[in-house]
C-alpha atoms as an extended CHARMM CRD file, in Angstrom:
* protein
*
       128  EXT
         1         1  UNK       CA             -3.4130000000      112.3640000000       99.3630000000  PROA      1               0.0000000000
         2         2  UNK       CA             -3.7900000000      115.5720000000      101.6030000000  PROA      2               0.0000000000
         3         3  UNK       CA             -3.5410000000      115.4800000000      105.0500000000  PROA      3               0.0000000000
         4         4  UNK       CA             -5.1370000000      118.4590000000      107.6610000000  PROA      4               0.0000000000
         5         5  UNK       CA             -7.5080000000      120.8140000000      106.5660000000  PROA      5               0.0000000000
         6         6  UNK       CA             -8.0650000000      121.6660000000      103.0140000000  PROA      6               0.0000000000
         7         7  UNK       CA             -7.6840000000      126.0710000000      102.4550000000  PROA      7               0.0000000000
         8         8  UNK       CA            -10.8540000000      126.9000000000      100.5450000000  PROA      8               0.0000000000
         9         9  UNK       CA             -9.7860000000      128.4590000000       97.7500000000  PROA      9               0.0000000000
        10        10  UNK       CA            -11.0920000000      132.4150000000       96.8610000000  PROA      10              0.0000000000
        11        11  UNK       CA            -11.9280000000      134.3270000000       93.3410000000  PROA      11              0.0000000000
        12        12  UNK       CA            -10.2430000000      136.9300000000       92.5890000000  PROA      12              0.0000000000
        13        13  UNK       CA            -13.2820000000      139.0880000000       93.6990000000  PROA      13              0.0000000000
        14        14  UNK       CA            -13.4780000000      137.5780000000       97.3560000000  PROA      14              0.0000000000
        15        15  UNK       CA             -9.8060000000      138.0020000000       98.1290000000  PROA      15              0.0000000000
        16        16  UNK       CA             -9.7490000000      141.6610000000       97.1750000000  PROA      16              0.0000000000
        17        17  UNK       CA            -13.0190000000      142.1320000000       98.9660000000  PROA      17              0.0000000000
        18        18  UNK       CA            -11.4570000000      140.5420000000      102.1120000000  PROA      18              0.0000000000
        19        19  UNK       CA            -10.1170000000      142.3890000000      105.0810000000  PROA      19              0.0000000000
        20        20  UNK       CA             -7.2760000000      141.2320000000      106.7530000000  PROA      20              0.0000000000
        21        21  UNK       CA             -7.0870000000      141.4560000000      110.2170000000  PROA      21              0.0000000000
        22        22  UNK       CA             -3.6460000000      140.5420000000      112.7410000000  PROA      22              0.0000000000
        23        23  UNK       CA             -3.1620000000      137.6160000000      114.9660000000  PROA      23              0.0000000000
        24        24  UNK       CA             -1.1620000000      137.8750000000      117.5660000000  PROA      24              0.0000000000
        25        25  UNK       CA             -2.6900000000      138.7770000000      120.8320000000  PROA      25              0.0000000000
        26        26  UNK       CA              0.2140000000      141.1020000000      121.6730000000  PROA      26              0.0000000000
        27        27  UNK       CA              2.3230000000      142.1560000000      118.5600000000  PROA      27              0.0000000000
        28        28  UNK       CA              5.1270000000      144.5880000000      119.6240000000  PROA      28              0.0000000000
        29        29  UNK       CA              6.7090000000      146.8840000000      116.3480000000  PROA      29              0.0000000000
        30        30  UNK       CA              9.8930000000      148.7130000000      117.0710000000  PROA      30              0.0000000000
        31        31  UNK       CA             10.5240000000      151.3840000000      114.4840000000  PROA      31              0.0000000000
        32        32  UNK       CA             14.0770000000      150.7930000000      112.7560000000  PROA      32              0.0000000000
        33        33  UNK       CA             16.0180000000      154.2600000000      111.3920000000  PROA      33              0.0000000000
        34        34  UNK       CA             15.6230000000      152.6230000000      107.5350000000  PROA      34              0.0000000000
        35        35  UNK       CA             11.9550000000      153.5280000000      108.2530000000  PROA      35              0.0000000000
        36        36  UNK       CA             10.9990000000      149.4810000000      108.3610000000  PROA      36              0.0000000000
        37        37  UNK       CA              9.9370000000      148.0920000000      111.7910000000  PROA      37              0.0000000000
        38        38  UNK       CA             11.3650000000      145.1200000000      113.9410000000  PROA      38              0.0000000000
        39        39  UNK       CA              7.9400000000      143.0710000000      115.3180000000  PROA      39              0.0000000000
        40        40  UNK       CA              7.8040000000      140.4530000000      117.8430000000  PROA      40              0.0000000000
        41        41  UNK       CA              4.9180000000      138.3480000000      118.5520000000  PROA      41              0.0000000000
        42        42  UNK       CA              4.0250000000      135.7270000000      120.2680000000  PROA      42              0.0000000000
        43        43  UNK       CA              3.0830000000      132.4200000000      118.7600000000  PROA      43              0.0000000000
        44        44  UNK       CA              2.2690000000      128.7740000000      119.7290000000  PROA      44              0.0000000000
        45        45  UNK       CA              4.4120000000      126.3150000000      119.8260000000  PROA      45              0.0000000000
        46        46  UNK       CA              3.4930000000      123.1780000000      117.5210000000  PROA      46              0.0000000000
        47        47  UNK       CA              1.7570000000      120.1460000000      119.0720000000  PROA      47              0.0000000000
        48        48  UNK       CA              4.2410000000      118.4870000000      118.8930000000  PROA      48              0.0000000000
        49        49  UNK       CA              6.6520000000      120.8780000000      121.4030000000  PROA      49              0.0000000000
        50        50  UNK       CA              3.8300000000      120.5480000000      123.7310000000  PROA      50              0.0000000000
        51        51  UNK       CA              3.8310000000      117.5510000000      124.6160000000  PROA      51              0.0000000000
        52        52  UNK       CA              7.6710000000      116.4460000000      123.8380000000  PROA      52              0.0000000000
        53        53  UNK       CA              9.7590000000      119.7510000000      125.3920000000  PROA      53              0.0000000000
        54        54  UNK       CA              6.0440000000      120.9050000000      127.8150000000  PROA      54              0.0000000000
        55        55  UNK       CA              6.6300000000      124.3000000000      126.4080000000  PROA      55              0.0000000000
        56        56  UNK       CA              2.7270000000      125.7290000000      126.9960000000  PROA      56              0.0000000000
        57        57  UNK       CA              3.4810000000      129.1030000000      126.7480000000  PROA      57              0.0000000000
        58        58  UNK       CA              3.9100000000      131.4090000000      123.0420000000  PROA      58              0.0000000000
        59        59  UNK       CA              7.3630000000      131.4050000000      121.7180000000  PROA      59              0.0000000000
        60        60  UNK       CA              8.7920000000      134.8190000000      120.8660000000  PROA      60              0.0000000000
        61        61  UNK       CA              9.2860000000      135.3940000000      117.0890000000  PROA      61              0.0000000000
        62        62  UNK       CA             10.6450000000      138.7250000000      115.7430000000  PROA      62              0.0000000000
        63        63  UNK       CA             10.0750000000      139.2420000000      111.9460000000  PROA      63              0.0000000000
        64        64  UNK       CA             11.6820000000      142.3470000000      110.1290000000  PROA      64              0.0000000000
        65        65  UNK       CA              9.4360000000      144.8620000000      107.6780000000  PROA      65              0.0000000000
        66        66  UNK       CA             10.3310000000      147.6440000000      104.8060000000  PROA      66              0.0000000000
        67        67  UNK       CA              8.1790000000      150.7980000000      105.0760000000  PROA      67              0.0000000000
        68        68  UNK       CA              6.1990000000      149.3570000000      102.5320000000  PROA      68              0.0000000000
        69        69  UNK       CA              5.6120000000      146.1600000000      105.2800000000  PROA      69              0.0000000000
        70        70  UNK       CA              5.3410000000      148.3200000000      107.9570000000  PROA      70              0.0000000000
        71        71  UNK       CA              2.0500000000      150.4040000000      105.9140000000  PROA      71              0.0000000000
        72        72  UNK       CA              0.4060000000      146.9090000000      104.8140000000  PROA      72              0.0000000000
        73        73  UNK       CA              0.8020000000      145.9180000000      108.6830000000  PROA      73              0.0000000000
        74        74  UNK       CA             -0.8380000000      148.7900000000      110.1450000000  PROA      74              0.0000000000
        75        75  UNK       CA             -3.4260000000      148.4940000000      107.5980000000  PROA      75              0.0000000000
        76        76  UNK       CA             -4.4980000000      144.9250000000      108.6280000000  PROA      76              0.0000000000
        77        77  UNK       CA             -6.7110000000      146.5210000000      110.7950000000  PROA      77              0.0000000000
        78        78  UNK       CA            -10.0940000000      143.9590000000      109.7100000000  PROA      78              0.0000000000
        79        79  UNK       CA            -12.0520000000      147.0940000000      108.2570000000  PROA      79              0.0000000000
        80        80  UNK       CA             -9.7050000000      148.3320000000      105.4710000000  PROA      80              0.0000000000
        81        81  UNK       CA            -10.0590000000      145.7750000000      102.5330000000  PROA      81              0.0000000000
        82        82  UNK       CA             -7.3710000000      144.4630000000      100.7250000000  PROA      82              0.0000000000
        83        83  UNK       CA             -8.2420000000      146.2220000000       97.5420000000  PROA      83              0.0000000000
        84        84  UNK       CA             -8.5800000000      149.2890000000       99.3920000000  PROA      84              0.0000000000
        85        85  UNK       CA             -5.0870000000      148.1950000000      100.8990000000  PROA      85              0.0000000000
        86        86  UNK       CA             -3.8160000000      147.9760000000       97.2690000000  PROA      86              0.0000000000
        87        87  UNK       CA             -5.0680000000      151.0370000000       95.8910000000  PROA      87              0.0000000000
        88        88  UNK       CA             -3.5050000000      153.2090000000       99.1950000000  PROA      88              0.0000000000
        89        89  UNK       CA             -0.1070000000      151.4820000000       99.1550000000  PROA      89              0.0000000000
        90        90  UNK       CA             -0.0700000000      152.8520000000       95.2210000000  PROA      90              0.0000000000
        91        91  UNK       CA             -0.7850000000      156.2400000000       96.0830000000  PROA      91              0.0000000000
        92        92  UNK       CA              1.2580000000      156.0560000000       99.1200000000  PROA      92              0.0000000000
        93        93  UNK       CA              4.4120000000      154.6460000000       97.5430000000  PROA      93              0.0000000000
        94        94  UNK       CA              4.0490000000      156.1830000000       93.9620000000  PROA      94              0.0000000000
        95        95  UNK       CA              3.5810000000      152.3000000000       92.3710000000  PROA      95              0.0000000000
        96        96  UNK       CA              1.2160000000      151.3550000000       89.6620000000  PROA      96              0.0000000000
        97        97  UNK       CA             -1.7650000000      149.2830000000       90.8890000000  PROA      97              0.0000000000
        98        98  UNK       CA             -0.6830000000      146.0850000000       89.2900000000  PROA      98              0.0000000000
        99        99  UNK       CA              2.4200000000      146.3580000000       91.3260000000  PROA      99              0.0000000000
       100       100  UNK       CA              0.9340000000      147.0390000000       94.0860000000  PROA      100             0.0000000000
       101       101  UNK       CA             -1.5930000000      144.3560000000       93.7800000000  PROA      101             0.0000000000
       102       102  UNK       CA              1.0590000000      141.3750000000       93.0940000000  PROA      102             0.0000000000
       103       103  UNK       CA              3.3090000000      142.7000000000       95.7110000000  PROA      103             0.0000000000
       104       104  UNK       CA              0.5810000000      142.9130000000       98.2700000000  PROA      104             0.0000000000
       105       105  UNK       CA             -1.2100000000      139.3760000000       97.6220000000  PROA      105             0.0000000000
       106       106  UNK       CA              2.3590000000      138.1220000000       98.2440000000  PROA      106             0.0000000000
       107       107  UNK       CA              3.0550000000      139.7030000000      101.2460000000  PROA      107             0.0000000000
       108       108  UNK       CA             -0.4510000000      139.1900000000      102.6810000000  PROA      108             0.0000000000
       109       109  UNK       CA             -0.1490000000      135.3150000000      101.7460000000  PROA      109             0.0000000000
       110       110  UNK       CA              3.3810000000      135.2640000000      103.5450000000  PROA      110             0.0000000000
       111       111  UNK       CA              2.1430000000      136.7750000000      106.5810000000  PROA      111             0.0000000000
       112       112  UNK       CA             -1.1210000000      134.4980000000      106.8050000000  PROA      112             0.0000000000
       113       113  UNK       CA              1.1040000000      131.3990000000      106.2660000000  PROA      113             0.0000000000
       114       114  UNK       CA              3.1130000000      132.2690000000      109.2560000000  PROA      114             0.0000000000
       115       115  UNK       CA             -0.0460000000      132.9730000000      111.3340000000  PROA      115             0.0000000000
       116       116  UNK       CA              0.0870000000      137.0180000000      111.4310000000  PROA      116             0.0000000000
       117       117  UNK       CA             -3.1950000000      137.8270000000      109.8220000000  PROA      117             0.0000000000
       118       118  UNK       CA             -6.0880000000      136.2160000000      108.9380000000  PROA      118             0.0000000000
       119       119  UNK       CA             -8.8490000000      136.8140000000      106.2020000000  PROA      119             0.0000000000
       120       120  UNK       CA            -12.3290000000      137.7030000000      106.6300000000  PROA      120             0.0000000000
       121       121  UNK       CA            -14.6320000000      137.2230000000      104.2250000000  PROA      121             0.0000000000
       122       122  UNK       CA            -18.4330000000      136.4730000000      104.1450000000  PROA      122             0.0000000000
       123       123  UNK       CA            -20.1390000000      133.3380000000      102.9950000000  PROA      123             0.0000000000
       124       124  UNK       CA            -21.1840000000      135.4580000000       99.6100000000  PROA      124             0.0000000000
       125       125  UNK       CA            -17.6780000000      136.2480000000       99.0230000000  PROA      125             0.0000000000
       126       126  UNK       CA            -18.0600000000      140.0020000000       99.9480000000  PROA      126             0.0000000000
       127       127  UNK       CA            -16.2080000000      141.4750000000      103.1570000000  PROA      127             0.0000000000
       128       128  UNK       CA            -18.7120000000      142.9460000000      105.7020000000  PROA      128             0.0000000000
């Protein structure tokens, strides 16, 4: 038994024709000296903390990034596609594409589970 809303579930095809896009209303990235980024963003607080502690306003939550986070960041921009993502973070960082492509589906899935980017895609399962 599932509870909430069920994820639809994407071919290979639709997720790489997908662009992401960010969240957060205001996302703040700090460069760091390793050549990684510190960002903070603002979230809501669950349901729950609403109504139990009254906190109404976004919580402040800082998450860390590599250079190779800060690129696929920046390039969440909702117009570059995440196969176009892929193929620029190989030339970029010297990887082959299947590295790139496993590294960035994970990364891109991490950040959309913790609410920093979203996917659009079309009802035909092409972006655009």
């Amino acid at each position: 038994m599932t509870f909430g809303r069920r994820k639809p579930q994407l071919s290979r095809e639709q997720a790489l024709a997908a662009r992401p896009l960010r969240l957060p209303a205001e996302p703040k990235l700090e460069p760091l000296p390793d050549g990684g980024a510190r960002l903070t963003v603002r979230v809501a607080p669950p349901r729950w903390s609403r109504w139990l502690l009254r906190v109404s306003q976004g919580i402040p939550r800082t998450f860390e990034f590599d250079a190779v986070g800060v690129f696929v960041w920046e390039s969440c921009d909702g117009r570059t596609t995440v196969e176009r993502l892929i193929r620029s973070l190989s030339d970029e960082f010297k990887l082959n594409l299947r590295e790139a492509e496993v590294s960035t589906l994970r990364f891109l899935q991490t950040l959309a589970s913790r609410g920093l980017i979203g996917l659009e895609v079309d009802r035909k399962g092409e972006a655009g």
